[in-house]
Amino acid sequence: MSAEAPRLGFLRTTAFRVTLLHLALTLLGTLALAAVVWWATVGYATRQAAQGIERDTAVLLQAGALSGLAGVRLSVEARLAADRSGLDHYLLAAPDGTRLAGNLASAPREPGWRSLGLERRGAEGAAPAPLMALATRLPGGAVLVVARDLSPVAQLEERLLAAAGWVGGAALLLGLLGGLVVGRGVARRAAVMGAALDRVQAGDLGRRLSVAGSDEFDRLAERINATLDRLESAMAALRQVTDDIAHDLRTPLSRLRQRLEGATRSGASAETWRAEAAVAIAECDAILDLFAALLRIAQVESGAGLRQGFGRFDLSAVAESVTEAYAPLAEERDQRLVATVPPGVAGFGDRSLVAQMLANLLENAVRHGRAGGCVALALRSGPPGGGPEVTVEDDGPGIPAAERERVFGRFVRLDAARATPGSGLGLALVRAVAGLHGASVALEDARPGLPAPGLRVVVRFPPAAPA
Amino acid sequence: MKILIVEDDAETAAYIARGLREAGHLADIAPDGQDGLFLGTTGRYEVMVVDRMLPKLDGLSLVRALRAAGVTTPALFLTARAGVGDRVEGLEAGGDDYLGKPFAFAELMARLNALARRPPPRAAEPTLLRVGDLEMDLIRRTVARGGRRIELQPREFRLLEYLMRRAGEVVTRTMLLEGVWDFHFDPKTSVVETHVSRLRAKIDRDFAQPLLHTVRGAGYVVRADPGPESE
């Protein structure tokens, strides 16, 4: 990289472009202001002079109409005598061009507006004074010229131009300086943020942008930091899941391998082979089920394409058939399965996923509830303005308050539950399905204070969308 | 029956074809979507098995194209993509059933049988189902065997109706979970077994000839004559 690169790089930055734009606007603003001032001063004075000339000409013409050429001549002389400013100029010329009265040397032959230059006496070499003149032909062929010296207006114009030049120049300079300062500041902060992000990209996921104040850059930095937080935790979760899968699948896979290896070694009969193969298939199915559950959780968590399929369904019917599905399992464990399901409670969402969520909750309750105890499922239509509510409770060991968040993770199995069968994916799916439906899941003690407090899971659905 | 297998994985295709031939069926294999479309339009098949992810023309588009061409051969999607929305997508494209990979061969066989014998869509809905001396009146929602009225719970009625509509066909546990309970997941309980045994107690216990048979490793079947597969 050449040493020029950063400087040339600055020319391409947003800061530089903003500076240029700022300069152009400043210039335009200065020009507009100058034009308005010019119109209001020089323009006004010039128009005033023209009106004065017209008025004078009209009065002199009237004098001519009343008392002829002599009247005009008298009037012109009277005016010249009365003028103290030295700015009024007149000429009355006979048809042959001879001056009859006035202080102008010669007259234009044609009537109409003229701009004349007047040589100033006693100021040789200086620029002639600018005159604005109106020539009028009188009846009889004489010519009357009324003129005003515009020198004061010209001086005003000159000063205005100079002032506009100074102000414009200063504005440009200040704008350029300001733009450079602001631009460099912006560029520097962008560079600092970029450098920090480079480190994140290089693998330092814990790196965060510094937030000093509360301007838009700080707010941007905060949002980038929040995104990085989210990314970091997602990465951590992903790593956790990968580790978990690697670990949780290795166990059944190595068991499967051992079994197959053992079967190969022994000189087993066809009958034994068949039995071993059947067990191996069952173990494969268990592993595949685990995969399917993981995929389903991932799919539900991402929510991809599932909400379009949402609709109204009979939540009461779902609760009933799920309860019925778990009745045999509860019977095996001598449990009473009590369902309180009022008819006609409507749910909104994916019927099949809600069914699976309730199935997972009941399966947990039956598995972890006391053998010979009681498991209950209750459906309520919910308070006005709220959605339906499903409660599933058991009389098992429950979940200590400190663990209640953790159990929603994948493959999380509390020590107390290690002895019972299960994948540790049930509650993860429950949370994913609830999340998809905007429902909340709360865990609490079913029978607080008792040595086996049991677990009560309350799923609160949001009010169903209008049909 | 003649079955078309559209599957790009040679091993899976050969495995399915071998199983079908052993069961006495004829099976042709199309290794990609284009061949599948060509063979499918010949109309020589009673049912077809279609993988969803295929080279040249994917399974969904294949079945859509066949349906657009007026081919009504029942199609079963067989796919590793058995996600929540994928099943609905497959059925909407014109598929008749959906089975996720991996699958048990008995499950595939039972579903293909069910599809191949599905009555033409415009056939009049029967109001009375009969298997042997067992009768189900679908209008009055009553069941009688040998003229004797049998009282069934609503779920048992639906279970028996599902089985009687497919009399003579093997129905798997998964098909029952989907068709009777509307569960598209496995609740890992013996709910099917429990209901089948209760149902069997009501319709078979007092009679010499059993009608509801268990087919080992596959599922259940309702039929009047004891088949070779039943225990």
XYZ file of C-alpha atoms in Angstrom:
698
model
C 0.000 0.000 0.000
C 1.349 3.451 -0.869
C 1.468 6.286 1.646
C -1.075 8.133 -0.502
C -3.727 5.536 -0.023
C -5.243 6.841 3.223
C -5.431 10.424 1.867
C -6.943 9.273 -1.400
C -9.138 7.020 0.668
C -10.491 10.058 2.482
C -11.631 11.508 -0.850
C -13.896 8.513 -1.229
C -15.389 8.648 2.245
C -18.900 9.683 3.126
C -17.367 12.440 5.259
C -15.675 13.967 2.237
C -18.795 13.759 0.130
C -20.784 15.361 2.921
C -18.166 18.148 3.095
C -18.440 18.774 -0.649
C -22.203 18.847 -0.519
C -22.053 21.182 2.448
C -19.709 23.525 0.520
C -21.902 23.542 -2.560
C -24.938 24.390 -0.453
C -23.051 27.147 1.384
C -22.000 28.651 -1.944
C -25.508 28.467 -3.314
C -26.902 30.064 -0.146
C -24.382 32.912 -0.288
C -25.200 33.573 -3.963
C -28.915 33.601 -3.269
C -28.459 36.013 -0.364
C -26.276 38.320 -2.496
C -28.860 38.288 -5.284
C -31.658 39.223 -2.888
C -29.609 42.033 -1.329
C -28.649 43.323 -4.787
C -32.274 43.366 -5.891
C -33.360 45.122 -2.699
C -30.675 47.846 -2.856
C -29.081 48.455 -6.240
C -32.169 47.372 -8.101
C -34.364 49.566 -5.927
C -32.140 52.627 -6.330
C -31.999 52.171 -10.109
C -35.775 51.847 -10.338
C -36.158 54.966 -8.169
C -33.836 56.903 -10.514
C -35.799 55.755 -13.572
C -39.095 56.802 -11.980
C -37.591 60.233 -11.113
C -36.489 60.682 -14.744
C -39.947 59.767 -16.017
C -41.629 62.163 -13.571
C -39.239 65.007 -14.539
C -39.755 64.382 -18.237
C -43.534 64.441 -17.789
C -43.417 67.736 -15.877
C -41.120 69.338 -18.486
C -43.330 68.133 -21.339
C -46.294 69.724 -19.597
C -44.333 72.976 -19.289
C -43.647 72.727 -23.029
C -47.302 72.164 -23.794
C -48.274 75.244 -21.775
C -45.621 77.715 -22.869
C -43.628 76.208 -25.684
C -39.873 75.585 -26.043
C -39.086 78.664 -23.979
C -41.107 77.284 -21.070
C -39.118 74.051 -21.190
C -35.859 75.928 -21.292
C -36.842 78.022 -18.259
C -37.913 74.975 -16.351
C -34.658 73.119 -17.140
C -32.579 76.054 -16.027
C -34.625 76.444 -12.849
C -34.107 72.776 -12.059
C -30.371 72.889 -12.670
C -30.118 75.911 -10.434
C -32.024 74.168 -7.671
C -30.066 70.851 -7.825
C -27.465 70.707 -5.065
C -26.471 67.064 -5.472
C -25.008 67.597 -8.923
C -26.563 64.339 -9.983
C -29.335 65.734 -12.237
C -28.471 66.384 -15.845
C -30.591 67.885 -18.626
C -30.247 68.854 -22.230
C -32.683 70.715 -24.445
C -31.515 70.641 -28.061
C -32.995 72.347 -31.103
C -33.955 70.122 -34.066
C -30.551 70.848 -35.649
C -28.766 69.620 -32.501
C -27.864 73.073 -31.064
C -27.954 73.121 -27.295
C -30.690 75.414 -26.045
C -30.353 74.646 -22.316
C -28.902 72.082 -19.920
C -25.504 70.809 -18.782
C -25.008 67.863 -21.163
C -22.711 68.308 -24.121
C -24.580 66.390 -26.775
C -27.873 64.637 -27.149
C -28.745 61.282 -28.658
C -30.750 61.835 -31.813
C -33.206 59.025 -31.205
C -35.770 59.103 -28.398
C -35.716 56.397 -25.692
C -33.644 55.131 -22.745
C -29.857 55.402 -22.942
C -26.872 54.651 -20.787
C -24.314 57.411 -21.151
C -20.857 58.003 -19.817
C -20.092 61.474 -18.423
C -16.517 62.735 -18.359
C -15.953 64.315 -15.009
C -14.354 67.702 -14.872
C -11.262 67.881 -12.716
C -10.922 64.119 -12.622
C -9.111 63.307 -15.850
C -8.431 59.634 -16.397
C -11.061 58.499 -13.973
C -13.821 56.326 -15.254
C -16.727 58.320 -16.693
C -19.717 58.624 -14.421
C -22.544 56.340 -15.482
C -25.671 58.196 -16.548
C -29.154 56.918 -17.059
C -30.884 59.075 -19.677
C -34.306 59.353 -21.295
C -34.505 61.229 -24.596
C -37.898 62.593 -25.730
C -38.730 64.399 -28.975
C -40.843 67.501 -28.405
C -43.430 68.727 -30.877
C -41.480 70.791 -33.351
C -38.481 68.434 -33.441
C -36.527 69.664 -30.392
C -35.051 66.926 -28.166
C -35.282 66.855 -24.366
C -32.870 64.613 -22.435
C -33.364 64.020 -18.718
C -30.512 62.065 -17.043
C -29.405 60.968 -13.552
C -25.912 60.230 -12.442
C -25.859 56.656 -11.075
C -22.427 56.889 -9.452
C -23.728 56.419 -5.876
C -25.643 53.312 -7.003
C -22.545 52.005 -8.768
C -20.509 52.533 -5.597
C -23.119 50.685 -3.569
C -23.023 47.836 -6.066
C -19.260 47.683 -5.887
C -19.298 47.481 -2.096
C -22.006 44.869 -2.167
C -20.010 42.699 -4.549
C -16.914 43.036 -2.398
C -18.889 42.153 0.732
C -20.491 39.165 -0.992
C -17.047 38.020 -2.084
C -15.653 38.239 1.430
C -18.647 36.606 3.079
C -18.792 33.890 0.429
C -15.076 33.204 0.692
C -15.202 33.067 4.469
C -18.245 30.767 4.360
C -16.495 28.457 1.932
C -13.375 28.347 4.041
C -15.297 27.737 7.260
C -17.482 25.146 5.566
C -14.444 23.338 4.236
C -12.749 23.418 7.619
C -15.901 22.313 9.426
C -16.514 19.569 6.903
C -12.968 18.329 7.248
C -13.142 18.328 11.035
C -16.541 16.607 11.160
C -15.583 14.270 8.334
C -12.337 13.245 9.963
C -14.167 12.688 13.251
C -16.750 10.499 11.528
C -14.050 8.672 9.589
C -12.042 8.110 12.768
C -15.021 6.697 14.658
C -15.956 4.494 11.728
C -12.356 3.290 11.614
C -12.399 2.493 15.351
C -15.656 0.558 14.962
C -14.294 -1.183 11.895
C -11.145 -2.200 13.726
C -13.168 -3.631 16.604
C -15.400 -5.539 14.166
C -12.299 -6.852 12.397
C -11.196 -8.399 15.662
C -14.635 -9.958 16.121
C -14.400 -11.337 12.624
C -10.969 -12.692 13.404
C -12.595 -14.810 16.116
C -12.599 -12.614 19.213
C -16.379 -12.960 19.678
C -16.256 -11.391 23.151
C -14.988 -8.075 21.720
C -17.428 -5.134 22.016
C -17.478 -1.579 20.658
C -16.876 1.176 23.182
C -19.852 3.387 23.966
C -18.848 6.820 25.327
C -21.930 8.995 25.019
C -25.358 8.788 23.496
C -25.052 10.158 19.966
C -26.079 8.181 16.897
C -22.695 6.465 16.746
C -23.048 5.293 20.319
C -26.541 4.078 19.615
C -25.258 2.261 16.538
C -22.456 0.783 18.619
C -24.986 -0.337 21.224
C -27.040 -2.064 18.591
C -24.000 -3.711 17.070
C -23.021 -4.847 20.562
C -26.504 -6.266 21.129
C -26.251 -8.105 17.813
C -22.848 -9.441 18.812
C -24.260 -10.548 22.187
C -27.014 -12.400 20.385
C -24.528 -13.922 17.947
C -22.194 -14.942 20.713
C -24.921 -16.648 22.702
C -26.255 -18.292 19.538
C -22.749 -19.533 18.769
C -22.375 -20.765 22.316
C -25.734 -22.504 22.109
C -24.773 -24.037 18.790
C -21.487 -25.255 20.205
C -23.361 -26.616 23.207
C -25.819 -28.435 20.936
C -23.022 -29.815 18.788
C -21.209 -31.050 21.885
C -24.427 -32.475 23.281
C -25.290 -34.239 20.058
C -21.791 -35.601 19.768
C -21.998 -36.842 23.339
C -25.587 -38.024 23.425
C -25.327 -39.836 20.122
C -21.987 -41.391 20.853
C -23.419 -43.353 23.749
C -26.174 -45.186 21.839
C -23.976 -45.527 18.751
C -21.155 -47.169 20.654
C -23.699 -49.434 22.366
C -24.983 -50.413 18.931
C -21.476 -51.034 17.689
C -20.614 -53.219 20.666
C -23.738 -55.253 20.157
C -23.047 -55.818 16.462
C -19.399 -56.618 17.135
C -20.370 -59.092 19.852
C -22.830 -60.766 17.510
C -20.135 -61.083 14.828
C -17.655 -62.691 17.214
C -19.888 -65.395 18.624
C -20.715 -68.333 16.438
C -24.346 -67.460 16.872
C -27.321 -69.263 15.423
C -29.571 -67.646 12.842
C -32.141 -67.193 15.593
C -29.719 -65.191 17.759
C -28.684 -63.166 14.733
C -32.258 -62.264 14.046
C -32.814 -61.235 17.664
C -29.618 -59.148 17.666
C -30.632 -57.467 14.406
C -34.046 -56.635 15.871
C -32.412 -54.987 18.885
C -29.978 -53.137 16.611
C -32.898 -51.817 14.541
C -34.638 -50.642 17.701
C -31.465 -48.823 18.773
C -31.102 -47.235 15.334
C -34.718 -46.090 15.570
C -34.044 -44.508 18.960
C -31.068 -42.596 17.505
C -33.109 -41.519 14.495
C -35.913 -40.383 16.803
C -33.379 -38.225 18.614
C -32.333 -36.675 15.303
C -35.936 -36.111 14.291
C -36.667 -34.416 17.618
C -33.611 -32.155 17.263
C -34.546 -31.212 13.706
C -38.107 -30.511 14.720
C -37.012 -28.263 17.585
C -34.675 -26.391 15.259
C -37.422 -26.002 12.670
C -39.996 -24.821 15.206
C -37.486 -22.423 16.791
C -36.713 -20.853 13.435
C -40.466 -20.683 12.790
C -39.736 -21.017 9.067
C -42.972 -21.174 7.131
C -44.991 -22.504 10.050
C -47.056 -19.449 10.943
C -48.686 -19.369 7.492
C -50.292 -22.701 8.336
C -51.842 -21.395 11.561
C -55.562 -21.800 11.989
C -58.301 -22.307 14.526
C -58.676 -25.766 15.997
C -60.565 -27.521 18.763
C -58.126 -27.345 21.674
C -60.527 -29.342 23.861
C -60.441 -32.229 21.380
C -56.631 -32.091 21.263
C -56.388 -32.098 25.071
C -58.790 -35.040 25.245
C -57.026 -37.195 22.672
C -53.626 -36.490 24.193
C -54.928 -37.393 27.645
C -56.396 -40.555 26.211
C -53.063 -41.374 24.570
C -51.297 -41.287 27.921
C -53.929 -43.169 29.871
C -52.264 -46.555 29.182
C -48.857 -45.262 30.334
C -50.407 -43.863 33.535
C -52.200 -47.145 34.112
C -48.879 -49.025 33.878
C -47.620 -46.857 36.712
C -50.844 -47.185 38.733
C -51.427 -43.463 38.408
C -54.733 -41.682 38.280
C -54.871 -39.444 35.202
C -57.424 -36.716 35.853
C -58.418 -34.523 32.895
C -60.576 -31.413 33.330
C -61.421 -30.414 29.788
C -64.456 -28.220 29.110
C -65.769 -28.750 25.580
C -65.398 -26.259 22.751
C -62.294 -24.331 23.828
C -60.734 -23.022 20.610
C -57.016 -22.807 20.029
C -55.165 -20.910 17.329
C -51.979 -22.168 15.740
C -50.556 -25.448 14.501
C -52.818 -28.182 15.850
C -50.277 -30.940 15.412
C -47.482 -29.068 17.217
C -49.766 -28.088 20.100
C -50.795 -31.746 20.389
C -47.156 -32.740 20.577
C -46.449 -30.062 23.177
C -49.249 -31.345 25.415
C -48.073 -34.914 24.789
C -44.553 -34.034 25.926
C -45.891 -32.357 29.082
C -48.096 -35.323 29.945
C -45.309 -37.767 29.190
C -43.039 -35.889 31.600
C -45.767 -35.783 34.246
C -46.506 -39.502 33.986
C -42.801 -40.417 33.931
C -41.738 -38.251 36.847
C -44.926 -38.439 38.897
C -45.073 -40.813 41.852
C -46.000 -44.394 40.938
C -49.510 -44.912 42.255
C -49.986 -41.137 42.452
C -52.018 -38.688 40.462
C -51.399 -36.718 37.270
C -53.772 -33.940 36.220
C -54.371 -31.995 33.040
C -56.705 -29.009 33.091
C -57.825 -26.762 30.250
C -59.395 -23.360 30.924
C -60.790 -20.991 28.351
C -58.839 -18.195 30.038
C -59.791 -14.802 31.414
C -61.546 -12.279 29.164
C -58.945 -10.757 26.855
C -56.602 -13.657 27.493
C -56.145 -16.928 25.679
C -56.737 -20.490 26.805
C -54.593 -21.956 29.548
C -53.400 -25.532 29.971
C -52.100 -26.830 33.290
C -50.335 -30.174 33.703
C -49.283 -31.280 37.167
C -47.743 -34.283 38.853
C -46.790 -35.324 42.392
C -43.164 -36.217 41.664
C -39.956 -34.684 42.996
C -40.563 -31.403 41.103
C -37.871 -29.078 39.843
C -35.906 -26.815 42.221
C -36.488 -23.116 41.449
C -32.822 -22.642 40.479
C -33.058 -25.298 37.763
C -36.312 -24.180 36.193
C -34.724 -22.171 33.412
C -32.082 -24.760 32.636
C -34.495 -27.638 32.035
C -35.724 -26.011 28.824
C -32.303 -26.562 27.229
C -31.610 -29.423 24.881
C -30.437 -32.701 26.417
C -30.721 -31.237 29.904
C -31.614 -33.952 32.353
C -31.578 -33.282 36.053
C -29.653 -35.745 38.206
C -32.875 -36.914 39.804
C -34.217 -37.835 36.352
C -31.165 -39.709 35.080
C -32.638 -43.018 36.135
C -35.861 -42.536 34.161
C -35.956 -42.928 30.391
C -36.069 -39.798 28.253
C -34.020 -37.815 25.806
C -33.920 -34.452 27.557
C -35.523 -32.873 24.506
C -39.164 -32.798 25.639
C -39.207 -29.421 27.358
C -36.981 -27.894 24.677
C -39.705 -28.684 22.143
C -42.394 -27.435 24.555
C -40.641 -24.098 24.808
C -40.063 -23.908 21.037
C -43.736 -24.640 20.270
C -44.906 -22.182 22.944
C -42.566 -19.538 21.518
C -43.924 -20.099 18.020
C -47.461 -19.556 19.332
C -46.595 -16.574 21.518
C -47.518 -18.622 24.583
C -45.744 -18.518 27.943
C -44.624 -21.563 29.889
C -44.327 -21.306 33.683
C -42.988 -23.983 36.012
C -44.046 -24.004 39.664
C -44.419 -26.283 42.665
C -47.715 -28.164 42.476
C -47.790 -28.759 46.215
C -45.445 -26.209 47.800
C -43.928 -27.156 51.138
C -44.173 -30.908 50.727
C -41.022 -33.026 50.461
C -42.114 -34.017 46.937
C -43.535 -30.707 45.756
C -44.456 -32.030 42.330
C -44.374 -29.926 39.205
C -47.071 -27.735 37.716
C -46.570 -26.506 34.157
C -48.830 -23.675 33.057
C -49.030 -22.831 29.355
C -50.830 -19.552 28.671
C -51.799 -18.939 25.068
C -52.353 -15.426 23.756
C -55.945 -14.532 22.802
C -56.802 -16.276 19.542
C -56.632 -14.113 16.443
C -60.078 -13.218 15.087
C -61.385 -15.952 12.836
C -49.455 -54.717 -8.545
C -47.139 -52.520 -10.628
C -45.248 -49.920 -8.679
C -43.036 -47.080 -9.927
C -40.145 -46.068 -7.684
C -38.700 -42.609 -8.395
C -35.584 -42.481 -6.241
C -32.070 -41.278 -7.035
C -30.302 -43.192 -4.286
C -29.576 -46.513 -6.001
C -29.255 -48.460 -2.769
C -32.588 -47.270 -1.361
C -34.310 -47.857 -4.698
C -32.910 -51.385 -4.968
C -33.907 -52.116 -1.359
C -37.500 -51.019 -1.954
C -37.707 -52.833 -5.306
C -36.368 -56.066 -3.809
C -38.846 -55.904 -0.943
C -41.751 -55.255 -3.306
C -40.733 -58.080 -5.642
C -40.418 -60.478 -2.714
C -43.987 -59.532 -1.826
C -45.022 -60.486 -5.376
C -45.232 -57.044 -6.973
C -43.621 -55.570 -10.070
C -41.358 -52.595 -9.493
C -39.699 -50.197 -11.958
C -37.069 -47.701 -10.902
C -36.668 -44.181 -12.299
C -33.389 -42.611 -11.110
C -34.434 -38.979 -11.669
C -37.466 -36.726 -11.988
C -37.500 -36.649 -15.786
C -37.508 -40.428 -16.127
C -40.138 -40.505 -13.391
C -42.321 -38.113 -15.369
C -41.869 -40.146 -18.556
C -42.681 -43.485 -16.890
C -45.443 -41.945 -14.750
C -47.351 -40.671 -17.776
C -47.474 -44.152 -19.358
C -50.209 -44.956 -16.849
C -48.973 -48.499 -16.355
C -48.639 -48.216 -12.589
C -51.133 -48.648 -9.800
C -49.116 -46.636 -7.304
C -45.830 -44.768 -7.183
C -43.194 -43.980 -4.591
C -41.573 -40.567 -5.105
C -38.495 -39.203 -3.375
C -38.765 -35.453 -2.801
C -35.239 -34.468 -3.631
C -34.456 -35.712 -7.126
C -32.056 -34.648 -9.853
C -33.448 -32.837 -12.936
C -37.001 -32.477 -11.591
C -37.814 -32.515 -7.879
C -40.508 -34.756 -6.467
C -43.049 -32.005 -5.749
C -42.803 -30.643 -9.307
C -42.944 -34.182 -10.705
C -46.227 -34.981 -8.959
C -47.638 -31.549 -9.804
C -46.757 -32.133 -13.484
C -48.351 -35.593 -13.443
C -51.538 -34.252 -11.851
C -51.627 -31.411 -14.386
C -51.328 -34.027 -17.133
C -54.347 -35.842 -15.714
C -52.435 -38.793 -14.224
C -54.274 -39.844 -11.059
C -51.973 -42.718 -10.041
C -51.716 -42.458 -6.243
C -48.315 -41.144 -5.139
C -46.532 -41.646 -1.841
C -43.771 -39.200 -0.979
C -40.812 -40.895 0.621
C -38.378 -38.389 1.962
C -35.786 -37.424 4.510
C -37.543 -34.055 4.641
C -40.302 -34.979 7.043
C -40.574 -31.621 8.787
C -43.730 -30.062 10.124
C -44.761 -28.161 7.001
C -43.261 -30.577 4.470
C -46.068 -33.122 4.807
C -48.745 -30.527 4.055
C -46.679 -29.262 1.103
C -46.460 -32.776 -0.309
C -50.197 -33.391 0.020
C -50.993 -30.002 -1.518
C -48.801 -30.812 -4.535
C -51.053 -33.778 -5.261
C -49.361 -36.500 -3.212
C -51.642 -38.992 -1.475
C -49.454 -39.994 1.441
C -46.183 -38.987 3.020
C -43.609 -41.178 4.726
C -40.405 -39.915 6.323
C -37.062 -41.624 5.874
C -35.959 -43.803 7.516
C -38.962 -46.079 7.440
C -39.836 -49.658 8.235
C -40.513 -51.658 5.105
C -43.756 -53.010 6.553
C -44.943 -49.413 6.994
C -44.254 -48.595 3.330
C -45.913 -51.803 2.152
C -49.041 -51.193 4.222
C -49.355 -47.621 2.952
C -48.827 -48.629 -0.696
C -51.506 -51.300 -0.342
C -53.869 -48.764 1.164
C -53.204 -46.305 -1.679
C -53.521 -48.865 -4.478
C -56.886 -50.098 -3.207
C -58.256 -46.681 -2.480
C -61.672 -46.511 -4.143
C -62.054 -44.137 -7.071
C -62.892 -40.686 -5.700
C -66.386 -40.467 -7.140
C -67.599 -43.822 -5.850
C -70.674 -43.437 -3.662
C -69.841 -43.314 0.042
C -71.004 -46.545 1.616
C -73.394 -46.173 4.505
C -72.911 -49.724 5.721
C -69.580 -51.500 6.234
C -69.577 -55.293 6.525
C -66.811 -57.775 7.336
C -68.038 -61.311 7.881
C -70.956 -61.032 10.266
C -69.744 -57.692 11.642
C -71.777 -54.700 10.482
C -71.214 -50.979 10.970
C -73.999 -48.501 10.174
C -72.293 -45.194 9.442
C -75.543 -43.216 9.517
C -76.928 -44.469 12.796
C -73.408 -44.904 14.224
C -74.141 -48.446 15.407
C -72.157 -51.685 15.300
C -73.600 -55.196 15.439
C -72.116 -58.635 15.112
C -74.286 -61.599 14.241
C -77.297 -59.354 14.837
C -76.133 -58.513 18.366
C -75.631 -54.818 19.097
C -72.129 -53.861 20.327
C -71.658 -50.597 22.289
C -68.459 -48.718 21.385
C -66.832 -45.572 22.751
C -66.535 -42.803 20.087
C -62.790 -43.431 19.694
C -63.296 -47.186 19.412
C -65.930 -46.543 16.771
C -63.504 -44.421 14.736
C -60.791 -47.045 15.132
C -63.079 -49.824 13.922
C -64.377 -47.656 11.067
C -60.805 -46.973 9.928
C -59.996 -50.692 10.011
C -63.239 -51.802 8.323
C -62.865 -49.272 5.508
C -59.535 -50.991 4.811
C -60.771 -54.526 5.447
C -58.208 -57.070 4.296
C -55.371 -54.507 4.331
C -52.677 -54.315 6.935
C -52.895 -51.015 8.821
C -49.842 -49.904 10.779
C -49.693 -48.298 14.195
C -48.507 -45.018 12.622
C -51.401 -45.037 10.144
C -53.797 -45.462 13.068
C -52.137 -42.660 15.044
C -52.494 -40.361 12.039
C -55.918 -41.495 10.899
C -57.736 -42.044 14.205
C -55.951 -39.756 16.652
C -54.637 -37.187 14.158
C -51.180 -37.433 15.776
C -48.372 -36.759 13.344
C -45.787 -37.698 15.952
C -45.206 -40.829 17.973
C -46.495 -40.385 21.543
C -44.370 -43.387 22.616
C -47.206 -44.983 24.525
C -49.270 -48.068 23.977
C -52.408 -46.059 23.218
C -52.996 -47.918 19.941
C -52.388 -51.328 21.481
C -54.682 -50.498 24.418
C -57.527 -49.385 22.183
C -57.091 -52.311 19.813
C -57.210 -54.779 22.668
C -60.331 -53.110 24.115
C -61.944 -53.143 20.708
C -60.990 -56.772 20.201
C -62.543 -57.641 23.544
C -65.812 -56.099 22.407
C -66.064 -57.510 18.890
C -64.216 -60.836 19.070
C -64.346 -62.199 22.604
C -67.784 -63.807 22.429
C -67.351 -65.219 18.953
C -65.567 -68.273 17.628
C -64.154 -66.542 14.567
C -61.789 -63.621 15.309
C -61.994 -60.651 12.875
C -59.353 -58.263 14.231
C -55.919 -59.769 13.702
C -52.471 -58.643 14.692
C -49.846 -58.905 11.958
C -46.492 -59.351 13.611
C -44.041 -56.571 12.919
C -46.522 -54.659 10.765
C -49.839 -53.773 12.340
C -53.444 -54.879 12.335
C -55.957 -56.153 9.853
C -59.683 -56.751 9.930
C -60.798 -59.692 7.797
C -63.213 -62.580 7.928
C -60.895 -65.422 6.907
C -57.757 -66.020 8.963
C -54.929 -65.041 6.613
C -51.530 -66.696 6.498
C -49.882 -63.671 8.181
C -52.027 -63.597 11.266
C -51.010 -65.150 14.522
